[in-house]
Every structure is written in structure tokens, then in C-alpha cells.
Coordinates of N, CA and C in Angstrom, one line a residue:
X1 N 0.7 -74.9 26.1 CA 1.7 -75.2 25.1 C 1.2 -76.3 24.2
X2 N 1.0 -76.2 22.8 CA 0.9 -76.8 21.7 C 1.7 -78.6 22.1
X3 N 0.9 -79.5 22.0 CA 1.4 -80.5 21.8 C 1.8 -81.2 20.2
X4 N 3.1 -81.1 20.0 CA 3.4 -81.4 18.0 C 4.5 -82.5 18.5
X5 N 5.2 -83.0 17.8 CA 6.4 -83.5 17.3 C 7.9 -82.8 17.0
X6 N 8.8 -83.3 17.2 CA 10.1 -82.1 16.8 C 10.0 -83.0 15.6
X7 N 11.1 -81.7 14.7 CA 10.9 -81.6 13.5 C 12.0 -83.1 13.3
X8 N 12.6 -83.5 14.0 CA 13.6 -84.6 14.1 C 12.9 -86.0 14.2
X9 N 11.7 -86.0 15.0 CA 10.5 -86.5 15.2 C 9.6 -87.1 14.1
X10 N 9.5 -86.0 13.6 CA 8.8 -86.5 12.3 C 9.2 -87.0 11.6
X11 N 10.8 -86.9 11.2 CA 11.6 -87.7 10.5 C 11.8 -88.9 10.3
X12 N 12.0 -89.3 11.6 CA 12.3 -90.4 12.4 C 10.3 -91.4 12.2
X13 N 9.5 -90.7 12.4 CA 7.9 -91.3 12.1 C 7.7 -91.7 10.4
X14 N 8.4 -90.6 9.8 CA 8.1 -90.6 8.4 C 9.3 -91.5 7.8
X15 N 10.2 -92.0 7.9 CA 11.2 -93.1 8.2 C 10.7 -94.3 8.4
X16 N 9.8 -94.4 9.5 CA 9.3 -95.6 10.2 C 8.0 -96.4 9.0
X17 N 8.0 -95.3 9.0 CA 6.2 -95.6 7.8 C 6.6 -95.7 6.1
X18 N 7.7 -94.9 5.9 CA 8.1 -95.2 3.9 C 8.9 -96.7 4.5
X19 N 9.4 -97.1 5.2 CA 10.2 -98.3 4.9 C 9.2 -99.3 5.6
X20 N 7.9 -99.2 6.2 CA 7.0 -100.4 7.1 C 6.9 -101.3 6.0
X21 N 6.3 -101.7 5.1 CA 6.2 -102.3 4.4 C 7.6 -103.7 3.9
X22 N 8.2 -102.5 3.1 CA 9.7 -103.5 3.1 C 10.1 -104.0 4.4
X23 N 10.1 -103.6 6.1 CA 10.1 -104.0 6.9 C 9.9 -105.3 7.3
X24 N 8.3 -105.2 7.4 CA 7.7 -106.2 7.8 C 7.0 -107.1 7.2
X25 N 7.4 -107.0 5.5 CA 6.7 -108.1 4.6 C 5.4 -108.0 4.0
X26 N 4.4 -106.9 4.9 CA 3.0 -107.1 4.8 C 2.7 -105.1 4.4
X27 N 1.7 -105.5 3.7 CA 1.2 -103.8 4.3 C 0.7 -103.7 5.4
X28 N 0.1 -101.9 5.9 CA -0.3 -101.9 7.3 C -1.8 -102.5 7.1
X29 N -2.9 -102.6 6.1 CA -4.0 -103.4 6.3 C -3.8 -104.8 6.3
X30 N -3.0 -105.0 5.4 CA -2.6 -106.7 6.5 C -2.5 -106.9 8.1
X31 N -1.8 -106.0 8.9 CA -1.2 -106.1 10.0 C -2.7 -105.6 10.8
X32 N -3.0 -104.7 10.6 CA -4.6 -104.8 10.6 C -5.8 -105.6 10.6
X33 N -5.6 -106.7 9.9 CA -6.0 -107.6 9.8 C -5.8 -109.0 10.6
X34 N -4.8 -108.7 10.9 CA -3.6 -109.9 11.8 C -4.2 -109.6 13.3
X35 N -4.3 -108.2 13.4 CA -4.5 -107.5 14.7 C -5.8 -108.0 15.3
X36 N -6.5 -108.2 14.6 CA -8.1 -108.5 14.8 C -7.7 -110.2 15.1
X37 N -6.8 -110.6 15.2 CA -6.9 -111.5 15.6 C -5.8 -112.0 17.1
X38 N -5.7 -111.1 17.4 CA -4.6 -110.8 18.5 C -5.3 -110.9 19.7
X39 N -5.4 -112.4 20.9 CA -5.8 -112.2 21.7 C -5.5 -111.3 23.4
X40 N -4.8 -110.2 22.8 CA -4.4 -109.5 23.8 C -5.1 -108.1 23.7
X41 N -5.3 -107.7 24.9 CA -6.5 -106.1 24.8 C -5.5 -104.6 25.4
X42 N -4.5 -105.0 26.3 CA -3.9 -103.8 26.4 C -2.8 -103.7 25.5
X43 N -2.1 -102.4 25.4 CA -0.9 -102.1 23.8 C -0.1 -103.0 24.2
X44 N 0.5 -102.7 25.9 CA 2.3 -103.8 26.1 C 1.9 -105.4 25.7
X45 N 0.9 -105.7 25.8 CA 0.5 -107.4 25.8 C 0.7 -107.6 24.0
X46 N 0.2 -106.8 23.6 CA -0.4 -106.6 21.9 C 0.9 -106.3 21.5
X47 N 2.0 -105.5 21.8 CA 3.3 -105.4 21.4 C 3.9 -106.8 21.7
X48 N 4.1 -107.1 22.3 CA 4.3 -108.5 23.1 C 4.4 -109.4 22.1
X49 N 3.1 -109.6 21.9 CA 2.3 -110.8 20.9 C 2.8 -110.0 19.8
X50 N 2.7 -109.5 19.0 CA 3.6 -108.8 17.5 C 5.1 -109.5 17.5
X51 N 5.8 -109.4 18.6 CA 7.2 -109.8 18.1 C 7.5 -111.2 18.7
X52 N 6.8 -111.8 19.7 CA 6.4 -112.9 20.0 C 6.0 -114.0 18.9
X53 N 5.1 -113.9 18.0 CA 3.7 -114.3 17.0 C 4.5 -113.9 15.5
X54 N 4.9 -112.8 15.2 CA 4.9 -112.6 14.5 C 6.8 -111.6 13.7
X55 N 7.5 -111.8 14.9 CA 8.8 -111.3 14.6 C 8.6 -109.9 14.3
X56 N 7.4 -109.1 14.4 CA 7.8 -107.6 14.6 C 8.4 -106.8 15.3
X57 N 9.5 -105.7 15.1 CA 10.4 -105.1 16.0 C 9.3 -104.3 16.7
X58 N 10.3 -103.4 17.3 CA 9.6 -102.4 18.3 C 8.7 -101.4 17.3
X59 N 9.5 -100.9 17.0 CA 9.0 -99.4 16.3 C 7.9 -99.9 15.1
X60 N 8.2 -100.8 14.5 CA 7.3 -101.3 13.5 C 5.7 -101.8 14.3
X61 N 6.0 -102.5 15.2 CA 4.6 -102.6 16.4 C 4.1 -101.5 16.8
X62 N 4.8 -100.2 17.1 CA 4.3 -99.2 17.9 C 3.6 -98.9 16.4
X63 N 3.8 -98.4 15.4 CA 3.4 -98.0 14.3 C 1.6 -98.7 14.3
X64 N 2.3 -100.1 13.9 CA 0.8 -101.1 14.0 C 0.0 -100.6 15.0
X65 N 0.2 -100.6 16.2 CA -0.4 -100.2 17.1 C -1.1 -98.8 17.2
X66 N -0.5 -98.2 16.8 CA -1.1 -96.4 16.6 C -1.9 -96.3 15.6
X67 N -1.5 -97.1 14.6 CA -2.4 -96.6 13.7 C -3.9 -97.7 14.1
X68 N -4.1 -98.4 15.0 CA -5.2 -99.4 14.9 C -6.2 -98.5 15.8
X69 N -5.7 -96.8 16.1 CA -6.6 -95.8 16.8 C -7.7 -95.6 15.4
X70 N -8.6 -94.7 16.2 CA -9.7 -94.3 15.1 C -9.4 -93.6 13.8
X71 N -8.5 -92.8 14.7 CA -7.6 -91.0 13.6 C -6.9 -91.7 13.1
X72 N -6.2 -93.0 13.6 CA -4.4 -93.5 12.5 C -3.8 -92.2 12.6
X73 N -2.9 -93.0 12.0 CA -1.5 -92.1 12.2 C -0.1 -92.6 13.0
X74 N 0.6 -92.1 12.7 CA 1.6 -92.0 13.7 C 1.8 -90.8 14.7
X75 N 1.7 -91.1 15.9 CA 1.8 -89.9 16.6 C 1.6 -90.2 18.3
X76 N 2.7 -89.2 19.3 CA 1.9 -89.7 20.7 C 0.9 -88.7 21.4
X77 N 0.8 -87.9 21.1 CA 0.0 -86.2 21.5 C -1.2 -86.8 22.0
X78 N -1.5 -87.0 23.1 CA -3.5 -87.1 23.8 C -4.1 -86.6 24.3
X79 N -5.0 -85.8 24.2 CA -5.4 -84.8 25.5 C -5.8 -85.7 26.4
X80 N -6.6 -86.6 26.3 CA -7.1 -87.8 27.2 C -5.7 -88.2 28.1
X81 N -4.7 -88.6 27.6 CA -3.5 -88.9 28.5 C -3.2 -88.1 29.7
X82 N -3.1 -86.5 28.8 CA -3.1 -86.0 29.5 C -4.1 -85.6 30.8
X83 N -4.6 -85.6 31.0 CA -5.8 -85.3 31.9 C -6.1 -86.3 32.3
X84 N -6.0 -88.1 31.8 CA -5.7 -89.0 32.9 C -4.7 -89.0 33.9
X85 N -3.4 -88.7 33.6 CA -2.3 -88.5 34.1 C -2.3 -87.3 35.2
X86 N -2.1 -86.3 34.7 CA -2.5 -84.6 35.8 C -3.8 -85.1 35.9
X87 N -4.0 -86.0 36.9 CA -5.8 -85.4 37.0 C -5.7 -85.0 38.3
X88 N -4.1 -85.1 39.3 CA -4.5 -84.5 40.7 C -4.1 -82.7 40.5
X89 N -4.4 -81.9 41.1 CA -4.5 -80.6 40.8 C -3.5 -79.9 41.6
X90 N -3.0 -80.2 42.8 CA -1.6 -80.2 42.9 C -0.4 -80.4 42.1
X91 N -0.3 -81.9 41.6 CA 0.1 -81.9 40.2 C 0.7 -81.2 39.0
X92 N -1.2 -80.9 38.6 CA -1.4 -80.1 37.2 C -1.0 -78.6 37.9
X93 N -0.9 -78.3 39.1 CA -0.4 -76.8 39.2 C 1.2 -76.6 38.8
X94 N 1.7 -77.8 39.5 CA 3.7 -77.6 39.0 C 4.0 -77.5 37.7
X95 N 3.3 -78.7 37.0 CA 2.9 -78.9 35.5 C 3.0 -78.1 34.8
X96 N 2.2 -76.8 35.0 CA 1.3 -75.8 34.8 C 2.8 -74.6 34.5
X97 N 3.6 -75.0 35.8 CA 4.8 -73.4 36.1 C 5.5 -74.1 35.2
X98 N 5.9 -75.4 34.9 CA 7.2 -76.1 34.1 C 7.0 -75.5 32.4
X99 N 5.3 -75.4 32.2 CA 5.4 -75.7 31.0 C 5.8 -73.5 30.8
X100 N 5.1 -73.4 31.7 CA 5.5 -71.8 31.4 C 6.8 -71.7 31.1
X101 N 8.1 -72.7 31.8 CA 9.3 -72.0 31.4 C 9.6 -72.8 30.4
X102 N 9.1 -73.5 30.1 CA 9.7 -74.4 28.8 C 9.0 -73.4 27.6
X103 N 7.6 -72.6 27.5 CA 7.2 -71.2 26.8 C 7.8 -70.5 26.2
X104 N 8.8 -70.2 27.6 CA 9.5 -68.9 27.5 C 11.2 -69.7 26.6
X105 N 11.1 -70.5 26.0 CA 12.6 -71.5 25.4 C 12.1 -71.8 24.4
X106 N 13.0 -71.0 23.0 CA 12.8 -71.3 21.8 C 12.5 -72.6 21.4
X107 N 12.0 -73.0 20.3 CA 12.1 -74.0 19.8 C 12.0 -75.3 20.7
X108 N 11.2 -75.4 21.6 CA 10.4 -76.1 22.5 C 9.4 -77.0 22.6
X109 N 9.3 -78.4 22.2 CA 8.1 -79.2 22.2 C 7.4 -79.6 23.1
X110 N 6.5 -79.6 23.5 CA 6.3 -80.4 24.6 C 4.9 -81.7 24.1
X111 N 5.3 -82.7 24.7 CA 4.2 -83.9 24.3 C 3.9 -84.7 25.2
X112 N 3.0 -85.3 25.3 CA 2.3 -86.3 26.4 C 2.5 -87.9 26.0
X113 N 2.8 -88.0 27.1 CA 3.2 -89.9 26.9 C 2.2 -90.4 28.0
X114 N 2.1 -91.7 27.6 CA 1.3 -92.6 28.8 C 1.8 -91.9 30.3
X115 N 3.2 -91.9 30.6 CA 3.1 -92.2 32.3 C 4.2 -90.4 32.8
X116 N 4.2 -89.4 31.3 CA 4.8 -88.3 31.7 C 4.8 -87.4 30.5
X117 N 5.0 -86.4 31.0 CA 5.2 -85.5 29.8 C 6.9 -84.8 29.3
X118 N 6.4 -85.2 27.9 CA 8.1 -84.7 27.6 C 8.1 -83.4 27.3
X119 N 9.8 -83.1 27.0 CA 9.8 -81.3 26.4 C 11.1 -81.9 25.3
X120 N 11.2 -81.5 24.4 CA 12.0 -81.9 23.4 C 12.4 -80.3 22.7
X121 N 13.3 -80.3 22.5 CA 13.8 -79.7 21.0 C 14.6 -80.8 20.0
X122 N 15.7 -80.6 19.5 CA 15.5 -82.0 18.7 C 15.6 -83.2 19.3
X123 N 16.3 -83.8 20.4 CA 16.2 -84.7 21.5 C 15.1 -84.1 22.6
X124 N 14.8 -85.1 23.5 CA 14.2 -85.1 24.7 C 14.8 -84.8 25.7
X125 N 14.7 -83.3 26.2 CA 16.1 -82.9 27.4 C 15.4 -83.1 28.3
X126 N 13.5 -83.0 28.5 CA 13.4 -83.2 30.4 C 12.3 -84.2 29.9
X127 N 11.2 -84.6 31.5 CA 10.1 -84.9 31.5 C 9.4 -84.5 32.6
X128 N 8.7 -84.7 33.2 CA 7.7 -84.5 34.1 C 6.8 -85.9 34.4
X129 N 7.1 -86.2 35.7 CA 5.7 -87.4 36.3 C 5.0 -87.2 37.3
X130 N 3.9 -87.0 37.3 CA 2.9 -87.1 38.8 C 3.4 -87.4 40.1
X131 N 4.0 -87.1 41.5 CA 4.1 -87.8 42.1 C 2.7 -87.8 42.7
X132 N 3.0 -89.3 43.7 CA 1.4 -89.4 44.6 C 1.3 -88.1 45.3
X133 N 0.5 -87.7 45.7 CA 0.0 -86.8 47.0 C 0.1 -85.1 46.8
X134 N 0.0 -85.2 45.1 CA 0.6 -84.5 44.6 C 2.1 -83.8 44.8
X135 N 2.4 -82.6 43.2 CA 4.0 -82.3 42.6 C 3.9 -83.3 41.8
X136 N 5.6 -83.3 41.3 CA 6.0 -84.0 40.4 C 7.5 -84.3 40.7
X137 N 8.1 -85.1 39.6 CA 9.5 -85.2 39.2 C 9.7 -84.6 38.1
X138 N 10.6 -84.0 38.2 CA 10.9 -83.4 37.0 C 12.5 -84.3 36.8
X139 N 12.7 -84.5 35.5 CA 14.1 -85.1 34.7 C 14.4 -84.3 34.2
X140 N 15.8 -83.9 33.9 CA 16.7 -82.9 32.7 C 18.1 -83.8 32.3
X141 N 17.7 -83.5 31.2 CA 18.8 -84.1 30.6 C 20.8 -83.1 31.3
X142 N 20.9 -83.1 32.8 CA 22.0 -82.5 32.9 C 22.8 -83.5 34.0
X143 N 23.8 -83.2 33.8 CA 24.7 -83.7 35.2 C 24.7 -83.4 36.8
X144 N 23.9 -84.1 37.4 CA 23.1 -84.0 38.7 C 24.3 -83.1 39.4
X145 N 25.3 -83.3 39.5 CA 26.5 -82.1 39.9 C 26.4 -80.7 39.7
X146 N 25.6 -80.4 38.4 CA 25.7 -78.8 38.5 C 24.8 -78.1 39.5
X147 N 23.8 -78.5 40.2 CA 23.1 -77.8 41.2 C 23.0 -78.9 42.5
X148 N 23.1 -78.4 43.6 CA 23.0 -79.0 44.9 C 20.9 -79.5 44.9
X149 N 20.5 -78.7 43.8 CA 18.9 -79.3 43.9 C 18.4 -80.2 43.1
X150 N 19.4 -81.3 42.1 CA 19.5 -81.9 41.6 C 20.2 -83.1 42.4
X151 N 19.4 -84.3 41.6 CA 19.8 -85.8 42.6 C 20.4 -86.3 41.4
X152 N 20.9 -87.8 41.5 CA 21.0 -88.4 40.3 C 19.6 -89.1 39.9
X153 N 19.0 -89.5 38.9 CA 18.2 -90.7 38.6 C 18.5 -92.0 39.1
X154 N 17.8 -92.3 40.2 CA 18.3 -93.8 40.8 C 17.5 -95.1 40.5
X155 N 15.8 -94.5 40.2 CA 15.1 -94.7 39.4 C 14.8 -94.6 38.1
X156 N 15.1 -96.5 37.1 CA 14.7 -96.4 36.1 C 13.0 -95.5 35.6
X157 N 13.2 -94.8 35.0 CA 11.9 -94.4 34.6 C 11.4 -94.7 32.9
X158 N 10.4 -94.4 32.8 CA 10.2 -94.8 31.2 C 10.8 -93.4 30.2
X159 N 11.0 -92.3 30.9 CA 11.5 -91.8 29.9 C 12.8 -91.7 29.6
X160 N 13.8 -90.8 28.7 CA 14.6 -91.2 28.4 C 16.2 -91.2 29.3
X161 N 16.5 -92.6 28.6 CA 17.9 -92.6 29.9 C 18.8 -91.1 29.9
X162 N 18.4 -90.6 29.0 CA 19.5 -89.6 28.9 C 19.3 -88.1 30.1
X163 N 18.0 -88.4 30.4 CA 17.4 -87.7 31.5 C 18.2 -88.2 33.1
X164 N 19.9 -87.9 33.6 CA 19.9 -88.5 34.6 C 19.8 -87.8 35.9
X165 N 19.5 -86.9 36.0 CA 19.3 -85.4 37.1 C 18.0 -85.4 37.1
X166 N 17.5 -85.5 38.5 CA 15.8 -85.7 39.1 C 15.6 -84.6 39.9
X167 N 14.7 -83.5 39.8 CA 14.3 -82.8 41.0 C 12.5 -82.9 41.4
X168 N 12.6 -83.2 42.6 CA 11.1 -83.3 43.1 C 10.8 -82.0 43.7
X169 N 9.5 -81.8 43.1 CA 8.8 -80.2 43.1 C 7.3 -80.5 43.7
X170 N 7.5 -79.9 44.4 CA 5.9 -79.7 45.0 C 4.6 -78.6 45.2
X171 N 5.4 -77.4 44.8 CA 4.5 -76.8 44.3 C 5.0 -75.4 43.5
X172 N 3.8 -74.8 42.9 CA 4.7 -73.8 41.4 C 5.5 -73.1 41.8
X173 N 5.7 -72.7 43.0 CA 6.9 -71.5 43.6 C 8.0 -72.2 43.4
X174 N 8.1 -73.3 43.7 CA 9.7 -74.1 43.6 C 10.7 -73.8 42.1
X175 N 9.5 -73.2 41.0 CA 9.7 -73.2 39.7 C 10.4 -72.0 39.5
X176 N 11.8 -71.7 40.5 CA 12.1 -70.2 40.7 C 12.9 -70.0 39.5
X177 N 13.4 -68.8 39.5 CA 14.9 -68.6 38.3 C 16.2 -69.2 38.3
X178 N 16.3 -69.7 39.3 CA 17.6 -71.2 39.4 C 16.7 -72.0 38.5
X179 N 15.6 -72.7 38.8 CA 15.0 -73.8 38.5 C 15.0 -73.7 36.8
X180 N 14.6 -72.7 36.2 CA 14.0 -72.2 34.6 C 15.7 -71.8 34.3
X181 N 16.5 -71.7 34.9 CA 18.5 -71.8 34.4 C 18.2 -73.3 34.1
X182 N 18.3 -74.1 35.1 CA 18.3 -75.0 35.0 C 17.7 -76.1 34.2
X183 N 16.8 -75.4 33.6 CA 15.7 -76.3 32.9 C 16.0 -75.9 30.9
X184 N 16.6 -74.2 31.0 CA 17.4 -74.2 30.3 C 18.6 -74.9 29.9
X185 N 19.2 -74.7 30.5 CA 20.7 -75.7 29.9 C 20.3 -76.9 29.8
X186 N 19.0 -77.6 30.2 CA 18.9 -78.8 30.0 C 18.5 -78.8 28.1
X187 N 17.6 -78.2 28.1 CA 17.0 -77.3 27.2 C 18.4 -77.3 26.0
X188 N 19.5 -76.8 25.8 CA 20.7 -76.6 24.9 C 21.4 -77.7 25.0
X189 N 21.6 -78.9 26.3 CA 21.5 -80.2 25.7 C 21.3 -80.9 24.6
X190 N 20.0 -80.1 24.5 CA 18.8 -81.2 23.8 C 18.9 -81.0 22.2

């Protein structure tokens, strides 16, 4: 499955970037400039130091920050993420059935984040995280009530709060036709 942006997505990027400027005072080669002097080496530290140092919000930092990659741009898509993240193969096998049924669902994004992978249509209705020993967690944006194989979220996670229904999967067969209902309606949530 194509890793893109929803089309809501890009709005929201191309929003962030026509108004950066008026934002934050500076152009982005200024901030660029500023950056090279930032004694912090990982992003959270370097976001830190932006609103810390220099009064930049969130999204205006992530911006700074993305674009200080080689390509620039705004964007979270990595194949590297990816394949750091799924590198156990148990894992990438669940991974693997999830993304099939998110396939088979119109208008379907799917993208990689540092610590999970999302599925978006115009919001973010699930995610997906590595558990240890391999499987995963899967999130859906539904009311852990509609199925008995659904928990609530009791764990903050990084993705989004609106994901509050958790099911832990351990291998592709779990990914039955309840599961892809299920992944659906999360799916027309969204």
C-alpha cells in the first residue's frame, strides 16, 4: 500500500507552510540557520529547544524540523521507519494482513510514523504498533463496546486519542472477517 497523505492532510501541510513565515517572523532559511546552531541532536530535544529558545509552536517546529532532512519538504512517509519499526517478522506478518484489509477500503491512506503506522481517510481511524515478541496492537477509532474483541485504550499511545478500542493480534489469521467489519466501521469513522 502506497504511503501518501490524505487529501485533508495536505491541506492542513500546505496551510502550515503559506502562513510559516508570517508565523514565526523568519523565513524557513533563517530557521535553518538558527538550527545549525541548536545544541540538541535528536528531533524531541530540537523541538524542545525551538519553543524553549525561541517561542516556536509545535507544528511550525515540526515543519523546521522536516524540512532540515535532505529531500525537505513537509511530509511523514519513510521507508527507513518503516523497516526500523517492522523489523521483527512476526510483526511485519500481521502488518502485512492489516494492510490487505485496509486495500480492500476505498479511499485509504496508509503512512508511517516513528513508533506506528497509521490508516487515514480524511482523519486517522486506526494504527498499528509492534508488540515485543512479536504481533501488534492494532487501534480503531470505535467504541470498544461494539465487539467483545475489543478493549478500551488504557494506554496513552502516541497516536491519535481518538483511537480508543485496542485489539492485540498475533498472527495474520486473527485478521478474520469480524476483524476487516471491524476495521471497516472504524474506517467510515474516519
Amino acid at each position: 500500500m502506497a504511503a501518501v497523505l490524505t487529501e485533508r492532510q495536505q491541506k492542513w501541510f500546505a496551510t502550515v507552510q503559506a502562513n510559516f513565515e508570517k508565523n514565526t517572523g523568519k523565513p524557513m532559511a533563517a530557521w535553518l540557520e538558527i538550527m545549525k546552531t541548536c545544541p540538541e541532536t535528536k528531533p524531541r530535544a530540537q523541538m524542545a529547544w525551538l519553543k524553549a529558545e525561541h517561542g516556536v509552536l509545535q507544528n511550525n517546529a515540526a515543519f523546521i524540523l522536516d524540512s532540515m532532512k535532505p529531500e525537505g519538504g513537509m511530509g511523514w512517509d519513510d521507508d527507513d521507519l518503516r523497516a526500523t519499526l517492522w523489523k521483527e517478522p512476526g510483526s511485519l506478518a500481521v502488518l502485512e494482513a492489516v494492510e490487505a484489509v485496509a486495500g480492500r477500503l476505498d479511499g485509504v491512506i496508509s503512512g508511517q510514523r516513528k513508533a506506528f503506522t497509521s490508516f487515514s481517510r480524511a482523519v486517522q481511524f486506526a494504527a498499528a504498533r509492534p508488540l515485543k515478541g512479536g504481533g501488534l496492537l492494532l487501534g480503531l477509532k470505535l467504541d470498544p463496546a461494539v465487539s467483545p474483541r475489543l478493549s478500551p485504550s488504557v494506554r496513552t499511545e502516541s497516536w491519535s486519542e481518538r483511537l480508543s478500542a485496542v485489539v492485540e493480534l498475533t498472527a495474520p489469521d486473527q485478521i478474520d472477517a469480524a476483524l476487516a467489519d471491524l476495521f471497516g466501521q472504524a474506517a467510515d469513522n474516519g
